[in-house]
Coordinates of C-alpha atoms and ligand atoms in Angstrom, one line a residue:
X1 CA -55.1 16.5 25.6
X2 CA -53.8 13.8 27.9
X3 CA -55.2 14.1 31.5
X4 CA -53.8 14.0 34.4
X5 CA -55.4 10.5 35.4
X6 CA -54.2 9.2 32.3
X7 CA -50.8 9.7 33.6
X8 CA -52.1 8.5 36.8
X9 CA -53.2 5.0 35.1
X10 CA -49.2 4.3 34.5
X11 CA -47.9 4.5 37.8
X12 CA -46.9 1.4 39.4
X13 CA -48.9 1.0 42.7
X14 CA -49.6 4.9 43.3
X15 CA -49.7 5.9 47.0
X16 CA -52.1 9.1 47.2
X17 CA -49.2 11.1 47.9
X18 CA -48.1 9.7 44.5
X19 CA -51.6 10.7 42.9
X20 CA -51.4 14.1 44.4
X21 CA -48.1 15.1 43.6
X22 CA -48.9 14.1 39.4
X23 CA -52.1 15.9 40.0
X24 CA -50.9 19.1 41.5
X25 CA -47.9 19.6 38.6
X26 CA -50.8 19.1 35.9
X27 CA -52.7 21.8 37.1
X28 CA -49.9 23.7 38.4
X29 CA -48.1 23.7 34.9
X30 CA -52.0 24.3 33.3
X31 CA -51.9 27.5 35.0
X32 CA -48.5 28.8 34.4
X33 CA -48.8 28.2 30.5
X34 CA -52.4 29.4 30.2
X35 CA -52.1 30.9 27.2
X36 CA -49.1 29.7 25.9
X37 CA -49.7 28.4 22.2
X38 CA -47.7 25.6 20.3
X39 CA -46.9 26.6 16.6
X40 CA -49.5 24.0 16.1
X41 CA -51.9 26.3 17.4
X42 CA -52.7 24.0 20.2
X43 CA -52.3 24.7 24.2
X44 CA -48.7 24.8 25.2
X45 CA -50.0 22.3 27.9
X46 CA -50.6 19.6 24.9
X47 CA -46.8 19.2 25.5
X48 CA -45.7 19.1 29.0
X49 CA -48.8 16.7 29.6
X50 CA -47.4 14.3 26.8
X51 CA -44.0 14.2 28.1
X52 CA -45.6 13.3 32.1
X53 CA -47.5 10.9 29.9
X54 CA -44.7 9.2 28.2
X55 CA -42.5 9.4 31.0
X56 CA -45.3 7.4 33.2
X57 CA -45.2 5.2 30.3
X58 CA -41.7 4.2 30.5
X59 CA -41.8 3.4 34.1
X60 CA -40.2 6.3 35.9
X61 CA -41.2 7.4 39.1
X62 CA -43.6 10.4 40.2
X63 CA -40.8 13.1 40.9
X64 CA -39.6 12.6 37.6
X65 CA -43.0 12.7 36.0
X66 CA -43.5 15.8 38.1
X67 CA -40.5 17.3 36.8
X68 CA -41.8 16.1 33.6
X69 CA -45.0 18.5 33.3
X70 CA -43.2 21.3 35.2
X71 CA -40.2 21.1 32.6
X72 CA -41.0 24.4 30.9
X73 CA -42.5 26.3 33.4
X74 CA -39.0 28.1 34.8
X75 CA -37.8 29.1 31.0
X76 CA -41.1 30.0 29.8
X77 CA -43.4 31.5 31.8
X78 CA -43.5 33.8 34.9
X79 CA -42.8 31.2 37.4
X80 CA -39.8 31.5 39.3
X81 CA -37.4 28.8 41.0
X82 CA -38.1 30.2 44.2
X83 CA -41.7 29.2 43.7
X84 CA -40.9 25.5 42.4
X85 CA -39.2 25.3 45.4
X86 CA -42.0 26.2 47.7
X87 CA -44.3 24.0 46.0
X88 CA -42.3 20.8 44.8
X89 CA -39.1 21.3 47.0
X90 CA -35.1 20.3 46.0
X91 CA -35.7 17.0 44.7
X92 CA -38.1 18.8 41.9
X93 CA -36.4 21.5 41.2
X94 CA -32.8 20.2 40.8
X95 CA -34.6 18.2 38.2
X96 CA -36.7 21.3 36.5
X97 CA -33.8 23.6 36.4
X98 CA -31.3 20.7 35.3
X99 CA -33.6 20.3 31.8
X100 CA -34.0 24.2 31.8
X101 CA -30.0 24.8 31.8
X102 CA -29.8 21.7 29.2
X103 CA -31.7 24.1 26.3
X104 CA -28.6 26.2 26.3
X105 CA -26.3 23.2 24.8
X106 CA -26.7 24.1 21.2
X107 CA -26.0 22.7 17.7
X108 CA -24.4 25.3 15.8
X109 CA -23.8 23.7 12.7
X110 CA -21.1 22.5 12.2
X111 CA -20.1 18.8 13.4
X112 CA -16.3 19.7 14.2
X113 CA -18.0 20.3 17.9
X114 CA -20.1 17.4 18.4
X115 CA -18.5 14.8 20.6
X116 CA -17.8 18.0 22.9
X117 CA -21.4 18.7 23.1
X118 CA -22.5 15.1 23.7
X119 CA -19.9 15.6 26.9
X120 CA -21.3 18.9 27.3
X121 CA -25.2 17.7 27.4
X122 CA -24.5 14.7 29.9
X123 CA -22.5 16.9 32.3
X124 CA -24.8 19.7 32.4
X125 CA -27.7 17.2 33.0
X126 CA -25.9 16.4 36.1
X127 CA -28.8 13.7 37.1
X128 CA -29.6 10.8 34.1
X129 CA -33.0 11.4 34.9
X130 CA -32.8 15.2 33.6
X131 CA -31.4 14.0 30.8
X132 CA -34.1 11.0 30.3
X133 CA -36.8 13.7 30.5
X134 CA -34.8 16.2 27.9
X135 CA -35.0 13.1 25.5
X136 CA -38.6 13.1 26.2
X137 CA -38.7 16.5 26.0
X138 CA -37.2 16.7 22.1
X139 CA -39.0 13.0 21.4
X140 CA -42.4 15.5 21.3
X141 CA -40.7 18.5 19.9
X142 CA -39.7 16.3 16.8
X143 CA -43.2 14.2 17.0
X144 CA -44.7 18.0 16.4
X145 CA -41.6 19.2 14.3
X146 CA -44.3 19.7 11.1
X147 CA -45.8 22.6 12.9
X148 CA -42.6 24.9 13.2
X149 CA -41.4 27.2 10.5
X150 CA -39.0 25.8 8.0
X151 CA -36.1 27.9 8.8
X152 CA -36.1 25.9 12.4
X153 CA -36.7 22.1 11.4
X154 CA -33.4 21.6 9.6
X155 CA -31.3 23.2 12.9
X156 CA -33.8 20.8 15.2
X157 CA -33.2 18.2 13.5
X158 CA -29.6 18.2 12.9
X159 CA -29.3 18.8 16.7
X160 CA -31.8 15.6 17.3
X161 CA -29.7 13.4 15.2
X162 CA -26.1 14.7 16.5
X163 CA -26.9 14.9 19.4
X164 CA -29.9 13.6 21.5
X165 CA -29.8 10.2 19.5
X166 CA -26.0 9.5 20.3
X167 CA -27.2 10.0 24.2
X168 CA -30.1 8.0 23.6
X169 CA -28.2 5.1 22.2
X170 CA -24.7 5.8 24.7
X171 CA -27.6 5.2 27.3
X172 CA -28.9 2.2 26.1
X173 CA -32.5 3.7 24.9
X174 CA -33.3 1.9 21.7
X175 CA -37.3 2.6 21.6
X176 CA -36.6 6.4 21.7
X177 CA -33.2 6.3 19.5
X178 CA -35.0 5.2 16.8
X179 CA -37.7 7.0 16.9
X180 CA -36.1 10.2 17.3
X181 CA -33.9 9.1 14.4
X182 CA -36.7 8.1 11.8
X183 CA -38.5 11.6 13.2
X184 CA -35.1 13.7 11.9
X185 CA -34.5 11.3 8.5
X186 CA -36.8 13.1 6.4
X187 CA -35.5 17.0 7.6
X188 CA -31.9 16.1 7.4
X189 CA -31.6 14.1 4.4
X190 CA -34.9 14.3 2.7
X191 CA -33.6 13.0 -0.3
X192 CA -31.9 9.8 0.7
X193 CA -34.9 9.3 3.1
X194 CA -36.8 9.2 -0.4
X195 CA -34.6 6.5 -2.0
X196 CA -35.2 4.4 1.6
X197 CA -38.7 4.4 1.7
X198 CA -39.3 4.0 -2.2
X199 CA -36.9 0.7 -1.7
X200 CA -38.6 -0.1 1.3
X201 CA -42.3 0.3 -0.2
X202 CA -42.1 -2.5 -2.3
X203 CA -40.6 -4.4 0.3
X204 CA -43.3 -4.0 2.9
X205 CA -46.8 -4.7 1.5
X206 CA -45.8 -7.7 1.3
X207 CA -43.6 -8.1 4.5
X208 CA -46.7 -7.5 6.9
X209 CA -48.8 -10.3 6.0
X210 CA -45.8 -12.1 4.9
X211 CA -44.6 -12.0 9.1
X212 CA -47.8 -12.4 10.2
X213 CA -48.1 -15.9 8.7
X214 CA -44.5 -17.0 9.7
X215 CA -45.1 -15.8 13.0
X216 CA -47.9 -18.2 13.6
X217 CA -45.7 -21.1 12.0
X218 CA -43.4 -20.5 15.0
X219 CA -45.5 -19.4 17.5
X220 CA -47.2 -23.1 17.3
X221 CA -43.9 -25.0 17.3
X222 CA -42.6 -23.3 20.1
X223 CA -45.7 -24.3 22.5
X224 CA -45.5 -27.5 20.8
X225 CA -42.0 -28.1 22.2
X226 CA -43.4 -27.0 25.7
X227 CA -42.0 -23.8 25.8
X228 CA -44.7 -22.0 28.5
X229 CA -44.8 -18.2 28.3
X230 CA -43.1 -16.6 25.8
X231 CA -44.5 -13.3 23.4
X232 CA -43.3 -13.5 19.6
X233 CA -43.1 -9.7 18.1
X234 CA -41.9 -8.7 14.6
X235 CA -40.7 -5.7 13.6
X236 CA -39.4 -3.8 10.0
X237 CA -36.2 -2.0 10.3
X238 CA -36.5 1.7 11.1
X239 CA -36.0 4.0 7.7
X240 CA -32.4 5.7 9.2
X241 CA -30.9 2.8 10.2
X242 CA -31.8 1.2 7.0
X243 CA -30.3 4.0 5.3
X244 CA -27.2 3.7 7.2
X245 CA -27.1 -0.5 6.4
X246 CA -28.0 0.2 2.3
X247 CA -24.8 2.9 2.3
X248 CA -22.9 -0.4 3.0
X249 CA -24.5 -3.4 0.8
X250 CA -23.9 -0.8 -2.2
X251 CA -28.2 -0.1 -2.2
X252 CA -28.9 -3.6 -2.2
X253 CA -32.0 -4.7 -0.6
X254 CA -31.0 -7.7 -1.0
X255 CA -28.2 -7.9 1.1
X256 CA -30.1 -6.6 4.1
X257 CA -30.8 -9.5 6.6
X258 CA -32.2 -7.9 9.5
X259 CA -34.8 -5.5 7.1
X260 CA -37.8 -7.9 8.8
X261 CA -36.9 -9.5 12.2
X262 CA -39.1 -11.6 14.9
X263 CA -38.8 -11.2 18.2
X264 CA -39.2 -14.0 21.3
X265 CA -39.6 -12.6 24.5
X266 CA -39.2 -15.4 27.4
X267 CA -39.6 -15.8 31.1
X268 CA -35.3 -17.1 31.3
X269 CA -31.4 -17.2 29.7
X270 CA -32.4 -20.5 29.7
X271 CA -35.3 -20.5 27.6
X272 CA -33.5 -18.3 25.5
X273 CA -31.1 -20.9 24.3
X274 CA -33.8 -23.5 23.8
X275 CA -36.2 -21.0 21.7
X276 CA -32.8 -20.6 19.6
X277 CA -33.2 -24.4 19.1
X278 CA -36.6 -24.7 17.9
X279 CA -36.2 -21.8 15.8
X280 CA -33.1 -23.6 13.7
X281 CA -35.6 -26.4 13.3
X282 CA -38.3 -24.3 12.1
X283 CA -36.4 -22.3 9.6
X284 CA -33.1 -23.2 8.3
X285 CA -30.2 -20.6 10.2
X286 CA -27.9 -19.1 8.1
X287 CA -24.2 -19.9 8.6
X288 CA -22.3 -17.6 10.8
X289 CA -25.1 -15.7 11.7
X290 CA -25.6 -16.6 15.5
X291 CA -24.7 -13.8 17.7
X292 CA -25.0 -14.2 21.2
X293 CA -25.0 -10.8 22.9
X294 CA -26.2 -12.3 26.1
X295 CA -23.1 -13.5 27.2
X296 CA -21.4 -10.7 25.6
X297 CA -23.5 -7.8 25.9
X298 CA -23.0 -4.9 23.5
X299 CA -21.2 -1.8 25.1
X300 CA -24.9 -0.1 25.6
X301 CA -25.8 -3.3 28.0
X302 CA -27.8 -4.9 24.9
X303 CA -28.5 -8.3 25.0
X304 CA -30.0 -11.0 23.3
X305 CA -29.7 -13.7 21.0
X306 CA -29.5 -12.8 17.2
X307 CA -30.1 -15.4 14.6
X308 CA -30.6 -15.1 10.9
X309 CA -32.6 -17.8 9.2
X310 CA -34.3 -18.6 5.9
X311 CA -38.2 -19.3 6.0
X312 CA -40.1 -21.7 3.6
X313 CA -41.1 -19.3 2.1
X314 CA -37.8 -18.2 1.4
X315 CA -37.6 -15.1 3.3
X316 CA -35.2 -13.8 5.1
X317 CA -34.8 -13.4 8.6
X318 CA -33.5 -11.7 11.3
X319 CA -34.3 -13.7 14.9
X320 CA -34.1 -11.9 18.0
X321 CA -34.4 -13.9 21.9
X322 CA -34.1 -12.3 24.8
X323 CA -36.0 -12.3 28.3
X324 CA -38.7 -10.1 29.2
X325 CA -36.4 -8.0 31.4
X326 CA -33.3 -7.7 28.5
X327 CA -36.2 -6.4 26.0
X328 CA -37.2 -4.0 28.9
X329 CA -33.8 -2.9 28.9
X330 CA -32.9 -2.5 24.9
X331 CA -36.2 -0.7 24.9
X332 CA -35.9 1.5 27.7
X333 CA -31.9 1.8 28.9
X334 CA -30.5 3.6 31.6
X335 CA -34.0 4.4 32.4
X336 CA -35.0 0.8 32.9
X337 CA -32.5 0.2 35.5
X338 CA -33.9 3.2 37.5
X339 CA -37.3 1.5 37.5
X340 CA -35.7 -1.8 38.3
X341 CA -33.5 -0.4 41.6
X342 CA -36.3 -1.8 43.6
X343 CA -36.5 -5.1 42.3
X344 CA -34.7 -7.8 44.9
X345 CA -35.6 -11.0 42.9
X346 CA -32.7 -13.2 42.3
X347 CA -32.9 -12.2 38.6
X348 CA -29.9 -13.4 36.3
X349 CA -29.9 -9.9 35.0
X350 CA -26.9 -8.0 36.0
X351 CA -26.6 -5.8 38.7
X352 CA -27.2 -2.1 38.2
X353 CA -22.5 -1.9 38.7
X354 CA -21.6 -4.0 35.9
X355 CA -24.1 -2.7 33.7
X356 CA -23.1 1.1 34.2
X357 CA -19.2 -0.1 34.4
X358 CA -20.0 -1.3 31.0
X359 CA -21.7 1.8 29.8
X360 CA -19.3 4.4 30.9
X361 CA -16.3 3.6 28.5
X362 CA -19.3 3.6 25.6
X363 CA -20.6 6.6 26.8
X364 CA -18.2 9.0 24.9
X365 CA -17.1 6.6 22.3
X366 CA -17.7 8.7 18.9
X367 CA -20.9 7.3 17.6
X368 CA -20.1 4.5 15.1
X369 CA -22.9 5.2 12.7
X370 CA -21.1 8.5 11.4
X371 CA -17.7 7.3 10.7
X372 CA -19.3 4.3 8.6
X373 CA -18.7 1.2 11.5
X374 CA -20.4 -1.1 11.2
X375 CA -23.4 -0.6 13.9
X376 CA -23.6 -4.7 14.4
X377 CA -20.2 -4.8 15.1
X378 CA -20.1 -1.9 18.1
X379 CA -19.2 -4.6 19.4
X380 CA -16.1 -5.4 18.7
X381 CA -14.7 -2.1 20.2
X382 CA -14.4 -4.1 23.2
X383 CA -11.5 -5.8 21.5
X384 CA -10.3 -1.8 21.0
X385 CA -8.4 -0.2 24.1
X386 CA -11.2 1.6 25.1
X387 CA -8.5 3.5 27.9
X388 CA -7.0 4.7 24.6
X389 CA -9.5 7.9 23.6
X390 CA -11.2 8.1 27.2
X391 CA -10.8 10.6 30.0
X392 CA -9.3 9.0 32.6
X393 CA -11.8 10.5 35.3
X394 CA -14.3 8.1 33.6
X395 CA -12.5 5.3 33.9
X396 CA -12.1 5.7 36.9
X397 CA -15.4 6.0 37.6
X398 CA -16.1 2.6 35.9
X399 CA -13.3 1.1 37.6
X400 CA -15.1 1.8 40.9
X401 CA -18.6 0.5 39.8
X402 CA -17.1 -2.7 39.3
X403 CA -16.0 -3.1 42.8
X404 CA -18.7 -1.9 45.0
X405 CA -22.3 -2.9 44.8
X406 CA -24.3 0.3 44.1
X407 CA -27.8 -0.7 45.3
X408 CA -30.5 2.0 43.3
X409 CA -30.8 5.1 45.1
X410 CA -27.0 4.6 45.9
X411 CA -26.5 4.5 41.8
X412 CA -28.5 7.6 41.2
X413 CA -27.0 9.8 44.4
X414 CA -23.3 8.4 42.9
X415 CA -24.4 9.3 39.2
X416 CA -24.7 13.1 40.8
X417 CA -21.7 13.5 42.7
X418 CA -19.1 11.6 40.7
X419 CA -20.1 11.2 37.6
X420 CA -21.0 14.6 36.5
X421 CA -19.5 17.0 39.6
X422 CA -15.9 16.1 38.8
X423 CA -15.3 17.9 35.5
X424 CA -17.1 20.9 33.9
X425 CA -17.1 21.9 30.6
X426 CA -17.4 25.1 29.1
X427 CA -17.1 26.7 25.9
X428 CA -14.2 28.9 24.1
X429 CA -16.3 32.2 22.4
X430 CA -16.1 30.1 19.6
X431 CA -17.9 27.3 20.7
X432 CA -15.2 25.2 21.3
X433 CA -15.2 22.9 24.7
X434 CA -12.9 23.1 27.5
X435 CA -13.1 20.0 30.0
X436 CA -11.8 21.1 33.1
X437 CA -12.3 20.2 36.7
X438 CA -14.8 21.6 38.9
X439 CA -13.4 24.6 40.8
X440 CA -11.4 25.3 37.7
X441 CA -10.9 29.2 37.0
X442 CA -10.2 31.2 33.9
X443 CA -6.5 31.0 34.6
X444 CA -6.8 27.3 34.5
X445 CA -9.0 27.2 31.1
X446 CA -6.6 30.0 29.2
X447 CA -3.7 27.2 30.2
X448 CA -5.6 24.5 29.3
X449 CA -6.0 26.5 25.9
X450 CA -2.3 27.0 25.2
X451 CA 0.7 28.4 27.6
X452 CA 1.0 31.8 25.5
X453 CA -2.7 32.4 25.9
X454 CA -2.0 31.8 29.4
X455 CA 1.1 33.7 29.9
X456 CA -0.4 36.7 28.7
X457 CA -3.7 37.2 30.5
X458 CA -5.1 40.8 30.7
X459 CA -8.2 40.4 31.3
X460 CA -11.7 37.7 31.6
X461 CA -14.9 37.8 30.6
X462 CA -17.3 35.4 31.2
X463 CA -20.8 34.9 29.7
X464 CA -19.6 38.8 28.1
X465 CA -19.0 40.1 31.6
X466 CA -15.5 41.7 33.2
X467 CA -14.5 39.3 35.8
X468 CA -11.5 38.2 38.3
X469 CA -9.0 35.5 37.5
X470 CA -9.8 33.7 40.2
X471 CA -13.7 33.3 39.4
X472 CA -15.1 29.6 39.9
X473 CA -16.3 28.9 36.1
X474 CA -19.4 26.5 35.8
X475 CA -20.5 23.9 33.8
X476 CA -21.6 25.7 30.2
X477 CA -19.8 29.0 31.0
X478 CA -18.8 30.9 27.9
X479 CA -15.0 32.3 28.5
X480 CA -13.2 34.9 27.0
X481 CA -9.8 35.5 27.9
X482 CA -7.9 38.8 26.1
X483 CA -4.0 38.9 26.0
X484 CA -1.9 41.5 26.1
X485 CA 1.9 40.9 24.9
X486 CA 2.7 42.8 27.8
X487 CA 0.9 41.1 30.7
X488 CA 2.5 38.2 32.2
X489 CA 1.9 36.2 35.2
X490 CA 2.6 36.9 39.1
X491 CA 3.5 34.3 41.5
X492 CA 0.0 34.9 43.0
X493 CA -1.3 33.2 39.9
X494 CA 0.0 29.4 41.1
X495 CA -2.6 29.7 44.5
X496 CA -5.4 30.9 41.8
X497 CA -5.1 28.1 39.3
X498 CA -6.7 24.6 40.1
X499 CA -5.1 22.4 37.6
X500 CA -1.4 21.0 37.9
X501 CA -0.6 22.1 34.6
X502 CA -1.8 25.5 34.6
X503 CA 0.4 25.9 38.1
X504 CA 3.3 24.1 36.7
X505 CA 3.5 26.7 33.3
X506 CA 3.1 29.5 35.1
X507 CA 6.1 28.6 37.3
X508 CA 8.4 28.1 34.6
X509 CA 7.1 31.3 32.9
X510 CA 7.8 33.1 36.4
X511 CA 11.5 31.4 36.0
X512 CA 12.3 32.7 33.0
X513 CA 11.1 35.6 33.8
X514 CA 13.8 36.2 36.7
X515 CA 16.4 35.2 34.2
Ligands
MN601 MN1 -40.4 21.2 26.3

C-alpha cells in the first residue's frame, strides 16, 4: 500500500506544515476505514492512499491531496462533517463534501440524459478541484473494476465513458481521458474491443522495436542540427480511440496515420518550428498533413505541432512537437494550470484567462466522438457559432475571462462563485434536468417545465418530501410537482418565483383569470 511519505516524495518543496497535513489525513483516513474491505479483499485504505498518491503525482497541492485521502470518509464511515471540520477546517471540507455530493450524479442508462449530467456533475462539483479528485477517484475505481461483481461493471463503466471521460477531455485531461477510456473499452463493448486489439496485435510486435530504432534516427539528427534539450517519446494509440478512428477508415489499419506517433518535447515555440524542420528532412512529410495547433489551439487548450511523415523504413508516422509546458498541459489540463498559478516567468504560454475563455464554450459542447466527428477536427467547431447551443450565462462567463487578468487563486475563488453558483440543476422524478438559477424555487422549475404544469400547482415534493412553494431548491434536488386541474395560481405566486418567465406566465394566467 502506498505510504504516506511516498505521497510526501511528490510534493513540490514541502513546508512541514505541508508534511503534516498529508501525514495526519493518511492516518486519519487509516483509522476511519479500519476495516473497510475493497471487493478485492484488500484494505479500503489501498484506495484513498492511491488517489493522494496520484493526485501528488500530477502536481496538485496538499489541501487537495488531503481532500484526496479523506474523500470517502464522510459517505462511508462514521466520521461526520462536523469532525472534518475540526480537524482539516473549510478549505478541506468544502472539498470532501463537494466529491461526496458528486456520487449522487448517476448514469441511469439511458444516454437521452447525458449532456444534462455532464452539466449536472461540473455544477455540483462547484470547485474544479473536486472534480479533478472525482476523476481520480473513478481512475482507481475502473483500475480495480475486475474485482466487483458483474452486475456492477457494465453500469460503472458506461457511467465512466459517458460521463467522467467527456469531463476529462472538456477539461483538457488527456493522460487520464484515455486511460479511463481504454479501462471502460473492454466492459462496454467487449466485442469490438476484441476486433481492436486482434488488428492492433499484429500491428505492435513489430511497432515497439520498429519506434525504438526510428527514434534514435532522429534523436541524433536533431542534436546534430544543435537543437540543445529536447526529450523524444513515442507512443501507440489508445485501443478506444483507435476503435473510434477504424469506425471511420471502414476497419482499415491501413488508413490509420497516427496508430504509432513520436513525440518532441522542447525547451520553446521556437524550437518547436525548427524540430518540425529537421524532422521533414529526416523522414519525408506527408502532404497536407501539418497541423499547427499552437497557434490555434484546440477548444481543450491543446497545443502542438502535428506532422505525419513516412520513415525509410516505410512506416508511418504520426509527429507530435510541443514544449515541455504544452505536454504538461495536454497531459494534465485544467489541473496543470492550478499547479502553474504560481509560476511568474515570462513563459509564451497563455495566461490562465484565455485559456479558460477558450475552455468554457467547449465545456458543454456534446462530445464529438459519439456523434461520429471527427475527433482531429474538434477543431473546426471554432468555425461553428459556438453562441448557438450554449447557455448564455457561460458565455458570459467567458466573455469576462477575456478581459480581466485572473491571477491563480483569483481563477480558482472565480471558478466557485461564478462559474458554478449562478445556475443549479436538478432533476424532474424522471431524471430529467432542469437548469435554473440559484435561488430558483419549485414554482420557478414547474414553469420552466411547461406553463400548464405551472398553472396548476397543488402541491411539492422535494427529494420525496411535502414542501412550500417558495422553498430554495439546490443543486441535484429531485422535484416533484402534482397538479390539480383545479388549482391555479394567486398573485402571491409572482414575489415567490425567481425567474422572469415563471413571473411573467403566472401574470397572464392571473389575467385571464379575471376575465
Ligand atoms: Mn473513492
Amino acid at each position: 500500500m502506498t505510504t504516506a511519505k511516498e505521497i510526501i516524495a511528490n510534493l513540490n518543496k514541502p513546508t512541514d506544515a505541508d508534511r503534516r497535513l498529508i501525514e495526519k489525513a493518511y492516518e486519519y483516513a487509516q483509522k476511519a476505514h479500519e476495516g473497510h474491505k475493497r471487493y478485492s479483499g484488500e484494505p479500503y485504505m489501498t484506495h484513498v492512499a492511491a488517489v493522494g498518491f496520484n493526485l501528488a503525482e500530477m502536481g496538485m497541492g496538499p489541501n487537495t491531496i488531503a481532500s484526496g485521502l479523506l474523500h470517502d470518509t464522510i459517505e462511508d464511515t462514521e466520521v461526520t462533517s462536523e469532525d472534518i471540520r475540526r480537524e482539516f477546517g473549510e478549505e478541506i471540507l468544502f472539498l470532501v463534501e463537494g466529491v461526496t455530493k458528486l456520487s449522487s450524479v448517476r448514469y441511469y442508462g439511458t444516454d437521452r440524459h447525458n449532456e444534462s449530467l455532464r452539466k449536472l456533475f461540473v455544477a455540483t462539483s462547484q470547485d474544479i478541484r473536486v472534480l479533478i479528485v472525482k476523476l481520480v477517484d473513478r481512475l482507481h475505481n475502473m483500475q480495480t473494476l475486475k474485482h466487483v461483481p458483474e452486475a456492477k461493471q457494465l453500469r460503472i463503466a458506461t457511467e465512466t465513458l459517458e460521463i467522467y471521460v467527456p469531463v476529462a477531455h472538456r477539461l483538457g485531461m488527456g493522460l487520464i481521458r484515455k486511460e479511463l477510456e481504454d479501462l471502460a473499452f473492454p466492459y462496454v463493448l467487449p466485442e469490438e474491443h476484441k476486433r481492436v486489439c486482434d488488428l492492433l496485435h499484429q500491428r505492435a510486435e513489430k511497432a515497439q522495436g520498429l519506434l525504438e530504432k526510428e527514434r534514435k534516427i532522429l534523436q541524433k539528427k536533431l542534436a546534430d542540427s544543435g537543437l540543445m534539450d529536447f526529450k523524444t517519446s513515442y507512443r501507440v494509440k489508445g485501443l478506444y480511440s483507435l476503435y473510434h478512428k477504424l469506425k471511420r477508415k471502414e476497419w482499415d489499419i491501413d488508413n490509420v496515420y497516427d496508430l504509432l506517433a513520436m513525440r518532441i518535447v522542447v525547451n520553446s515555440v521556437e524550437d518547436c518550428y525548427r524540430a518540425m524542420g529537421i524532422v521533414h528532412t529526416v523522414w519525408r512529410p506527408l502532404p497536407k498533413r501539418v497541423k499547427d495547433y499552437i497557434n490555434l489551439p484546440k477548444p481543450n487548450g491543446y497545443q502542438s505541432i502535428h506532422t505525419t511523415a513516412i520513415t525509410k523504413a516505410g512506416t508511418i508516422l504520426e509527429i507530435q512537437i510541443r514544449t515541455q509546458k504544452m505536454h504538461h498541459e495536454a497531459e494534465y489540463g485544467i489541473a496543470a494550470h492550478l499547479i502553474y498559478k504560481e509560476e511568474t516567468t515570462g513563459t509564451k504560454g497563455r495566461s490562465t484567462a484565455e485559456w479558460f475563455s477558450n475552455l468554457v464554450p467547449t465545456l458543454f459542447r456534446p462530445f464529438a466522438w459519439r456523434d461520429n466527428a471527427k475527433h482531429e477536427d474538434l477543431e473546426a467547431t471554432r468555425n461553428t457559432d459556438p453562441k448557438q447551443k450554449i447557455p448564455n450565462w457561460i458565455h458570459q462567463i467567458g466573455e469576462m475571462y477575456t478581459h480581466e487578468k485572473a491571477s491563480g487563486q483569483e481563477f480558482v475563488d472565480d471558478m466557485r462563485t461564478d462559474f458554478f453558483s449562478n445556475r443549479i440543476f436538478v432533476f424532474t422524478p424522471n431524471g430529467d434536468v432542469v437548469d435554473l438559477p440559484s435561488g430558483a424555487v419549485p414554482i420557478d422549475f414547474a414553469y420552466a417545465i411547461h406553463s400548464e404544469v405551472g398553472n396548476h400547482i397543488a402541491g411539492v415534493k422535494v427529494n420525496n418530501k411535502l414542501v412550500q412553494l417558495d422553498t430554495v431548491l439546490r443543486n441535484g434536488d429531485i422535484v416533484e410537482i402534482e397538479t390539480k386541474k383545479s388549482a391555479h395560481p394567486t398573485p402571491k405566486w409572482v414575489q415567490m418565483a425567481q425567474t422572469s418567465v415563471a413571473k411573467r406566465r403566472i401574470k397572464s394566467a392571473l389575467m385571464e383569470m379575471e376575465h
